[in-house]
Amino acid sequence: MTSFSSLILKIGINPYVKVPSKVLNELFFQAGKSKGPIPVKGKLNGKPFIQHVVKYKGVWRLYLNTPMRKAAGIDVGDMAYVEIDFDNTPRIIPIHSKLADTLSKNKKAKETFEKLAPYRQKEIIRYVNSLKTEESVNRNIIKIMEHLTGKQSFAGRT
Protein backbone atom coordinates (compact mmCIF):
# COMPACT_ATOMS: atom_id res chain seq x y z
CA MET A 1 0.00 0.00 0.00
CA THR A 2 1.30 3.43 -0.97
CA SER A 3 0.87 6.47 1.25
CA PHE A 4 1.01 10.24 1.00
CA SER A 5 -0.08 13.37 2.83
CA SER A 6 -2.01 16.17 1.20
CA LEU A 7 -4.00 19.26 2.00
CA ILE A 8 -7.75 18.79 1.52
CA LEU A 9 -8.90 21.18 -1.19
CA LYS A 10 -12.31 21.85 -2.68
CA ILE A 11 -13.50 22.20 -6.26
CA GLY A 12 -17.10 23.37 -6.52
CA ILE A 13 -18.71 21.60 -3.57
CA ASN A 14 -16.39 18.58 -3.70
CA PRO A 15 -13.54 18.10 -1.21
CA TYR A 16 -10.55 16.18 -2.58
CA VAL A 17 -6.84 15.55 -2.32
CA LYS A 18 -4.45 15.60 -5.27
CA VAL A 19 -2.84 12.22 -5.87
CA PRO A 20 0.94 12.52 -6.34
CA SER A 21 2.51 11.28 -9.59
CA LYS A 22 4.49 8.52 -7.86
CA VAL A 23 1.29 7.14 -6.31
CA LEU A 24 -0.60 7.48 -9.59
CA ASN A 25 2.07 5.57 -11.49
CA GLU A 26 1.80 2.71 -9.00
CA LEU A 27 -2.01 2.70 -9.25
CA PHE A 28 -1.84 2.78 -13.07
CA PHE A 29 0.56 -0.17 -13.03
CA GLN A 30 -1.63 -2.17 -10.64
CA ALA A 31 -4.83 -1.33 -12.57
CA GLY A 32 -3.27 -1.97 -15.96
CA LYS A 33 -4.70 1.33 -17.21
CA SER A 34 -4.17 5.07 -16.90
CA LYS A 35 -7.55 6.32 -18.10
CA GLY A 36 -10.99 6.37 -16.58
CA PRO A 37 -11.83 6.00 -12.91
CA ILE A 38 -9.40 3.81 -10.97
CA PRO A 39 -11.06 1.84 -8.15
CA VAL A 40 -9.10 2.13 -4.92
CA LYS A 41 -9.25 1.15 -1.27
CA GLY A 42 -7.26 2.41 1.64
CA LYS A 43 -7.26 4.44 4.80
CA LEU A 44 -7.86 8.12 5.39
CA ASN A 45 -6.19 9.12 8.65
CA GLY A 46 -6.38 5.45 9.63
CA LYS A 47 -10.07 4.99 8.74
CA PRO A 48 -10.87 2.57 5.88
CA PHE A 49 -12.50 3.72 2.65
CA ILE A 50 -13.46 2.46 -0.81
CA GLN A 51 -13.47 5.05 -3.59
CA HIS A 52 -12.23 5.88 -7.11
CA VAL A 53 -9.35 8.10 -8.20
CA VAL A 54 -10.55 10.22 -11.12
CA LYS A 55 -9.05 12.78 -13.48
CA TYR A 56 -10.92 16.07 -13.65
CA LYS A 57 -9.69 19.26 -15.32
CA GLY A 58 -6.29 17.68 -15.85
CA VAL A 59 -5.74 16.70 -12.20
CA TRP A 60 -6.05 13.22 -10.71
CA ARG A 61 -8.08 13.50 -7.54
CA LEU A 62 -9.29 11.36 -4.68
CA TYR A 63 -12.65 12.85 -3.73
CA LEU A 64 -13.41 12.70 -0.01
CA ASN A 65 -17.12 12.24 0.60
CA THR A 66 -18.78 13.26 3.85
CA PRO A 67 -18.72 9.81 5.51
CA MET A 68 -14.99 9.48 4.72
CA ARG A 69 -14.17 12.91 6.18
CA LYS A 70 -16.37 12.42 9.26
CA ALA A 71 -14.85 9.01 10.02
CA ALA A 72 -11.36 10.48 9.70
CA GLY A 73 -12.25 13.62 11.68
CA ILE A 74 -10.98 15.98 8.98
CA ASP A 75 -12.36 18.52 6.53
CA VAL A 76 -11.39 21.05 3.87
CA GLY A 77 -8.19 22.88 4.81
CA ASP A 78 -6.87 20.00 6.98
CA MET A 79 -3.96 17.74 6.12
CA ALA A 80 -4.98 14.20 5.23
CA TYR A 81 -2.81 11.11 5.56
CA VAL A 82 -3.82 8.67 2.81
CA GLU A 83 -2.88 5.02 2.44
CA ILE A 84 -4.07 3.80 -0.95
CA ASP A 85 -4.03 0.73 -3.15
CA PHE A 86 -5.72 -0.44 -6.33
CA ASP A 87 -8.94 -2.34 -5.57
CA ASN A 88 -9.74 -5.14 -8.03
CA THR A 89 -12.88 -6.19 -6.13
CA PRO A 90 -15.87 -6.06 -8.50
CA ARG A 91 -18.19 -3.17 -7.66
CA ILE A 92 -21.56 -4.68 -8.40
CA ILE A 93 -24.72 -2.93 -7.30
CA PRO A 94 -27.68 -5.28 -7.04
CA ILE A 95 -30.63 -4.27 -9.19
CA HIS A 96 -33.94 -3.83 -7.36
CA SER A 97 -36.07 -6.95 -7.94
CA LYS A 98 -39.04 -4.90 -9.19
CA LEU A 99 -36.88 -3.04 -11.71
CA ALA A 100 -35.31 -6.29 -12.92
CA ASP A 101 -38.74 -7.93 -13.24
CA THR A 102 -40.20 -4.97 -15.11
CA LEU A 103 -37.24 -4.81 -17.51
CA SER A 104 -37.52 -8.54 -18.21
CA LYS A 105 -41.12 -8.00 -19.33
CA ASN A 106 -40.34 -5.16 -21.77
CA LYS A 107 -37.85 -6.06 -24.50
CA LYS A 108 -37.45 -2.51 -25.86
CA ALA A 109 -36.82 -1.01 -22.40
CA LYS A 110 -34.36 -3.78 -21.51
CA GLU A 111 -32.41 -3.29 -24.76
CA THR A 112 -32.30 0.48 -24.22
CA PHE A 113 -31.17 0.02 -20.59
CA GLU A 114 -28.39 -2.37 -21.65
CA LYS A 115 -27.17 0.17 -24.23
CA LEU A 116 -26.83 2.90 -21.61
CA ALA A 117 -23.34 3.75 -20.40
CA PRO A 118 -22.43 1.75 -17.27
CA TYR A 119 -22.43 4.90 -15.11
CA ARG A 120 -26.00 5.70 -16.24
CA GLN A 121 -27.19 2.15 -15.51
CA LYS A 122 -25.66 2.42 -12.03
CA GLU A 123 -27.24 5.85 -11.54
CA ILE A 124 -30.70 4.43 -12.26
CA ILE A 125 -30.12 1.32 -10.12
CA ARG A 126 -28.83 3.38 -7.18
CA TYR A 127 -31.77 5.75 -7.48
CA VAL A 128 -34.35 2.96 -7.35
CA ASN A 129 -32.46 1.24 -4.50
CA SER A 130 -32.54 4.48 -2.48
CA LEU A 131 -36.33 4.83 -2.58
CA LYS A 132 -37.99 4.21 0.78
CA THR A 133 -41.55 3.12 0.00
CA GLU A 134 -43.04 0.55 -2.33
CA GLU A 135 -45.30 3.25 -3.74
CA SER A 136 -42.29 5.39 -4.58
CA VAL A 137 -40.49 2.43 -6.19
CA ASN A 138 -43.53 1.59 -8.33
CA ARG A 139 -44.10 5.21 -9.39
CA ASN A 140 -40.48 5.72 -10.39
CA ILE A 141 -40.15 2.41 -12.21
CA ILE A 142 -43.07 3.52 -14.39
CA LYS A 143 -41.22 6.77 -15.13
CA ILE A 144 -38.00 4.86 -15.89
CA MET A 145 -39.81 2.53 -18.26
CA GLU A 146 -41.42 5.47 -20.06
CA HIS A 147 -37.99 7.07 -20.35
CA LEU A 148 -36.41 3.88 -21.71
CA THR A 149 -39.18 3.47 -24.29
CA GLY A 150 -38.90 7.10 -25.42
CA LYS A 151 -42.17 8.37 -23.98
CA GLN A 152 -40.77 10.91 -21.48
CA SER A 153 -37.62 12.21 -19.86
CA PHE A 154 -36.51 10.94 -16.47
CA ALA A 155 -34.42 12.65 -13.80
CA GLY A 156 -33.69 15.62 -16.05
CA ARG A 157 -32.61 13.38 -18.95
CA THR A 158 -33.99 13.34 -22.46
PDB file of C-alpha atoms in Angstrom:
ATOM      1  CA  MET A   1       0.000   0.000   0.000  1.00  0.00           C
ATOM      2  CA  THR A   2       1.302   3.432  -0.971  1.00  0.00           C
ATOM      3  CA  SER A   3       0.872   6.469   1.248  1.00  0.00           C
ATOM      4  CA  PHE A   4       1.011  10.240   0.997  1.00  0.00           C
ATOM      5  CA  SER A   5      -0.085  13.373   2.834  1.00  0.00           C
ATOM      6  CA  SER A   6      -2.015  16.167   1.198  1.00  0.00           C
ATOM      7  CA  LEU A   7      -4.002  19.263   2.001  1.00  0.00           C
ATOM      8  CA  ILE A   8      -7.746  18.786   1.516  1.00  0.00           C
ATOM      9  CA  LEU A   9      -8.897  21.184  -1.188  1.00  0.00           C
ATOM     10  CA  LYS A  10     -12.306  21.851  -2.679  1.00  0.00           C
ATOM     11  CA  ILE A  11     -13.501  22.202  -6.259  1.00  0.00           C
ATOM     12  CA  GLY A  12     -17.096  23.366  -6.519  1.00  0.00           C
ATOM     13  CA  ILE A  13     -18.715  21.600  -3.574  1.00  0.00           C
ATOM     14  CA  ASN A  14     -16.392  18.579  -3.704  1.00  0.00           C
ATOM     15  CA  PRO A  15     -13.542  18.096  -1.207  1.00  0.00           C
ATOM     16  CA  TYR A  16     -10.553  16.182  -2.581  1.00  0.00           C
ATOM     17  CA  VAL A  17      -6.841  15.550  -2.325  1.00  0.00           C
ATOM     18  CA  LYS A  18      -4.452  15.601  -5.271  1.00  0.00           C
ATOM     19  CA  VAL A  19      -2.845  12.224  -5.873  1.00  0.00           C
ATOM     20  CA  PRO A  20       0.945  12.523  -6.335  1.00  0.00           C
ATOM     21  CA  SER A  21       2.513  11.280  -9.594  1.00  0.00           C
ATOM     22  CA  LYS A  22       4.490   8.523  -7.860  1.00  0.00           C
ATOM     23  CA  VAL A  23       1.292   7.142  -6.306  1.00  0.00           C
ATOM     24  CA  LEU A  24      -0.601   7.483  -9.589  1.00  0.00           C
ATOM     25  CA  ASN A  25       2.065   5.570 -11.491  1.00  0.00           C
ATOM     26  CA  GLU A  26       1.799   2.708  -9.004  1.00  0.00           C
ATOM     27  CA  LEU A  27      -2.015   2.704  -9.253  1.00  0.00           C
ATOM     28  CA  PHE A  28      -1.844   2.782 -13.069  1.00  0.00           C
ATOM     29  CA  PHE A  29       0.557  -0.170 -13.032  1.00  0.00           C
ATOM     30  CA  GLN A  30      -1.625  -2.166 -10.642  1.00  0.00           C
ATOM     31  CA  ALA A  31      -4.825  -1.327 -12.566  1.00  0.00           C
ATOM     32  CA  GLY A  32      -3.274  -1.966 -15.964  1.00  0.00           C
ATOM     33  CA  LYS A  33      -4.698   1.332 -17.214  1.00  0.00           C
ATOM     34  CA  SER A  34      -4.167   5.073 -16.904  1.00  0.00           C
ATOM     35  CA  LYS A  35      -7.546   6.322 -18.102  1.00  0.00           C
ATOM     36  CA  GLY A  36     -10.988   6.372 -16.582  1.00  0.00           C
ATOM     37  CA  PRO A  37     -11.831   6.004 -12.906  1.00  0.00           C
ATOM     38  CA  ILE A  38      -9.399   3.811 -10.969  1.00  0.00           C
ATOM     39  CA  PRO A  39     -11.062   1.838  -8.151  1.00  0.00           C
ATOM     40  CA  VAL A  40      -9.095   2.129  -4.918  1.00  0.00           C
ATOM     41  CA  LYS A  41      -9.250   1.153  -1.269  1.00  0.00           C
ATOM     42  CA  GLY A  42      -7.258   2.406   1.641  1.00  0.00           C
ATOM     43  CA  LYS A  43      -7.262   4.438   4.805  1.00  0.00           C
ATOM     44  CA  LEU A  44      -7.861   8.116   5.391  1.00  0.00           C
ATOM     45  CA  ASN A  45      -6.188   9.121   8.654  1.00  0.00           C
ATOM     46  CA  GLY A  46      -6.381   5.446   9.629  1.00  0.00           C
ATOM     47  CA  LYS A  47     -10.069   4.992   8.736  1.00  0.00           C
ATOM     48  CA  PRO A  48     -10.871   2.568   5.876  1.00  0.00           C
ATOM     49  CA  PHE A  49     -12.500   3.717   2.646  1.00  0.00           C
ATOM     50  CA  ILE A  50     -13.457   2.462  -0.809  1.00  0.00           C
ATOM     51  CA  GLN A  51     -13.466   5.051  -3.592  1.00  0.00           C
ATOM     52  CA  HIS A  52     -12.227   5.882  -7.112  1.00  0.00           C
ATOM     53  CA  VAL A  53      -9.353   8.096  -8.196  1.00  0.00           C
ATOM     54  CA  VAL A  54     -10.546  10.221 -11.117  1.00  0.00           C
ATOM     55  CA  LYS A  55      -9.054  12.779 -13.475  1.00  0.00           C
ATOM     56  CA  TYR A  56     -10.924  16.074 -13.654  1.00  0.00           C
ATOM     57  CA  LYS A  57      -9.691  19.264 -15.319  1.00  0.00           C
ATOM     58  CA  GLY A  58      -6.286  17.682 -15.853  1.00  0.00           C
ATOM     59  CA  VAL A  59      -5.744  16.697 -12.200  1.00  0.00           C
ATOM     60  CA  TRP A  60      -6.046  13.217 -10.708  1.00  0.00           C
ATOM     61  CA  ARG A  61      -8.075  13.498  -7.537  1.00  0.00           C
ATOM     62  CA  LEU A  62      -9.291  11.360  -4.681  1.00  0.00           C
ATOM     63  CA  TYR A  63     -12.646  12.847  -3.725  1.00  0.00           C
ATOM     64  CA  LEU A  64     -13.405  12.696  -0.013  1.00  0.00           C
ATOM     65  CA  ASN A  65     -17.122  12.238   0.600  1.00  0.00           C
ATOM     66  CA  THR A  66     -18.783  13.265   3.852  1.00  0.00           C
ATOM     67  CA  PRO A  67     -18.722   9.807   5.507  1.00  0.00           C
ATOM     68  CA  MET A  68     -14.994   9.483   4.717  1.00  0.00           C
ATOM     69  CA  ARG A  69     -14.172  12.909   6.181  1.00  0.00           C
ATOM     70  CA  LYS A  70     -16.367  12.423   9.260  1.00  0.00           C
ATOM     71  CA  ALA A  71     -14.853   9.010  10.021  1.00  0.00           C
ATOM     72  CA  ALA A  72     -11.357  10.483   9.696  1.00  0.00           C
ATOM     73  CA  GLY A  73     -12.250  13.624  11.681  1.00  0.00           C
ATOM     74  CA  ILE A  74     -10.982  15.981   8.978  1.00  0.00           C
ATOM     75  CA  ASP A  75     -12.356  18.520   6.528  1.00  0.00           C
ATOM     76  CA  VAL A  76     -11.388  21.047   3.865  1.00  0.00           C
ATOM     77  CA  GLY A  77      -8.190  22.878   4.814  1.00  0.00           C
ATOM     78  CA  ASP A  78      -6.872  20.001   6.978  1.00  0.00           C
ATOM     79  CA  MET A  79      -3.963  17.737   6.117  1.00  0.00           C
ATOM     80  CA  ALA A  80      -4.977  14.199   5.233  1.00  0.00           C
ATOM     81  CA  TYR A  81      -2.815  11.110   5.563  1.00  0.00           C
ATOM     82  CA  VAL A  82      -3.823   8.671   2.806  1.00  0.00           C
ATOM     83  CA  GLU A  83      -2.881   5.021   2.444  1.00  0.00           C
ATOM     84  CA  ILE A  84      -4.071   3.804  -0.945  1.00  0.00           C
ATOM     85  CA  ASP A  85      -4.028   0.727  -3.146  1.00  0.00           C
ATOM     86  CA  PHE A  86      -5.723  -0.438  -6.335  1.00  0.00           C
ATOM     87  CA  ASP A  87      -8.945  -2.340  -5.574  1.00  0.00           C
ATOM     88  CA  ASN A  88      -9.744  -5.139  -8.031  1.00  0.00           C
ATOM     89  CA  THR A  89     -12.879  -6.194  -6.134  1.00  0.00           C
ATOM     90  CA  PRO A  90     -15.873  -6.062  -8.495  1.00  0.00           C
ATOM     91  CA  ARG A  91     -18.190  -3.172  -7.663  1.00  0.00           C
ATOM     92  CA  ILE A  92     -21.558  -4.679  -8.404  1.00  0.00           C
ATOM     93  CA  ILE A  93     -24.715  -2.926  -7.295  1.00  0.00           C
ATOM     94  CA  PRO A  94     -27.682  -5.280  -7.038  1.00  0.00           C
ATOM     95  CA  ILE A  95     -30.627  -4.266  -9.187  1.00  0.00           C
ATOM     96  CA  HIS A  96     -33.941  -3.831  -7.362  1.00  0.00           C
ATOM     97  CA  SER A  97     -36.067  -6.951  -7.945  1.00  0.00           C
ATOM     98  CA  LYS A  98     -39.044  -4.901  -9.194  1.00  0.00           C
ATOM     99  CA  LEU A  99     -36.882  -3.044 -11.708  1.00  0.00           C
ATOM    100  CA  ALA A 100     -35.309  -6.294 -12.921  1.00  0.00           C
ATOM    101  CA  ASP A 101     -38.737  -7.931 -13.237  1.00  0.00           C
ATOM    102  CA  THR A 102     -40.199  -4.967 -15.112  1.00  0.00           C
ATOM    103  CA  LEU A 103     -37.237  -4.811 -17.512  1.00  0.00           C
ATOM    104  CA  SER A 104     -37.525  -8.536 -18.209  1.00  0.00           C
ATOM    105  CA  LYS A 105     -41.125  -7.998 -19.335  1.00  0.00           C
ATOM    106  CA  ASN A 106     -40.337  -5.157 -21.766  1.00  0.00           C
ATOM    107  CA  LYS A 107     -37.846  -6.064 -24.502  1.00  0.00           C
ATOM    108  CA  LYS A 108     -37.454  -2.506 -25.855  1.00  0.00           C
ATOM    109  CA  ALA A 109     -36.817  -1.013 -22.398  1.00  0.00           C
ATOM    110  CA  LYS A 110     -34.363  -3.775 -21.515  1.00  0.00           C
ATOM    111  CA  GLU A 111     -32.414  -3.290 -24.756  1.00  0.00           C
ATOM    112  CA  THR A 112     -32.298   0.477 -24.218  1.00  0.00           C
ATOM    113  CA  PHE A 113     -31.173   0.019 -20.589  1.00  0.00           C
ATOM    114  CA  GLU A 114     -28.392  -2.366 -21.647  1.00  0.00           C
ATOM    115  CA  LYS A 115     -27.168   0.169 -24.234  1.00  0.00           C
ATOM    116  CA  LEU A 116     -26.832   2.901 -21.606  1.00  0.00           C
ATOM    117  CA  ALA A 117     -23.338   3.753 -20.396  1.00  0.00           C
ATOM    118  CA  PRO A 118     -22.433   1.748 -17.271  1.00  0.00           C
ATOM    119  CA  TYR A 119     -22.435   4.904 -15.113  1.00  0.00           C
ATOM    120  CA  ARG A 120     -26.001   5.698 -16.239  1.00  0.00           C
ATOM    121  CA  GLN A 121     -27.193   2.148 -15.505  1.00  0.00           C
ATOM    122  CA  LYS A 122     -25.658   2.423 -12.030  1.00  0.00           C
ATOM    123  CA  GLU A 123     -27.239   5.849 -11.545  1.00  0.00           C
ATOM    124  CA  ILE A 124     -30.703   4.426 -12.259  1.00  0.00           C
ATOM    125  CA  ILE A 125     -30.124   1.315 -10.119  1.00  0.00           C
ATOM    126  CA  ARG A 126     -28.829   3.381  -7.185  1.00  0.00           C
ATOM    127  CA  TYR A 127     -31.768   5.753  -7.483  1.00  0.00           C
ATOM    128  CA  VAL A 128     -34.355   2.956  -7.351  1.00  0.00           C
ATOM    129  CA  ASN A 129     -32.465   1.240  -4.502  1.00  0.00           C
ATOM    130  CA  SER A 130     -32.537   4.479  -2.481  1.00  0.00           C
ATOM    131  CA  LEU A 131     -36.330   4.829  -2.584  1.00  0.00           C
ATOM    132  CA  LYS A 132     -37.990   4.210   0.778  1.00  0.00           C
ATOM    133  CA  THR A 133     -41.552   3.120   0.003  1.00  0.00           C
ATOM    134  CA  GLU A 134     -43.036   0.550  -2.333  1.00  0.00           C
ATOM    135  CA  GLU A 135     -45.305   3.247  -3.740  1.00  0.00           C
ATOM    136  CA  SER A 136     -42.295   5.388  -4.577  1.00  0.00           C
ATOM    137  CA  VAL A 137     -40.493   2.434  -6.190  1.00  0.00           C
ATOM    138  CA  ASN A 138     -43.533   1.592  -8.329  1.00  0.00           C
ATOM    139  CA  ARG A 139     -44.103   5.208  -9.391  1.00  0.00           C
ATOM    140  CA  ASN A 140     -40.477   5.717 -10.386  1.00  0.00           C
ATOM    141  CA  ILE A 141     -40.154   2.405 -12.215  1.00  0.00           C
ATOM    142  CA  ILE A 142     -43.071   3.522 -14.388  1.00  0.00           C
ATOM    143  CA  LYS A 143     -41.215   6.767 -15.132  1.00  0.00           C
ATOM    144  CA  ILE A 144     -37.997   4.857 -15.891  1.00  0.00           C
ATOM    145  CA  MET A 145     -39.811   2.527 -18.262  1.00  0.00           C
ATOM    146  CA  GLU A 146     -41.418   5.474 -20.063  1.00  0.00           C
ATOM    147  CA  HIS A 147     -37.988   7.070 -20.354  1.00  0.00           C
ATOM    148  CA  LEU A 148     -36.410   3.880 -21.713  1.00  0.00           C
ATOM    149  CA  THR A 149     -39.175   3.472 -24.287  1.00  0.00           C
ATOM    150  CA  GLY A 150     -38.898   7.100 -25.421  1.00  0.00           C
ATOM    151  CA  LYS A 151     -42.171   8.373 -23.981  1.00  0.00           C
ATOM    152  CA  GLN A 152     -40.768  10.905 -21.484  1.00  0.00           C
ATOM    153  CA  SER A 153     -37.618  12.210 -19.864  1.00  0.00           C
ATOM    154  CA  PHE A 154     -36.510  10.940 -16.473  1.00  0.00           C
ATOM    155  CA  ALA A 155     -34.423  12.650 -13.800  1.00  0.00           C
ATOM    156  CA  GLY A 156     -33.691  15.615 -16.046  1.00  0.00           C
ATOM    157  CA  ARG A 157     -32.615  13.385 -18.947  1.00  0.00           C
ATOM    158  CA  THR A 158     -33.993  13.340 -22.462  1.00  0.00           C
TER     159      THR A 158
END
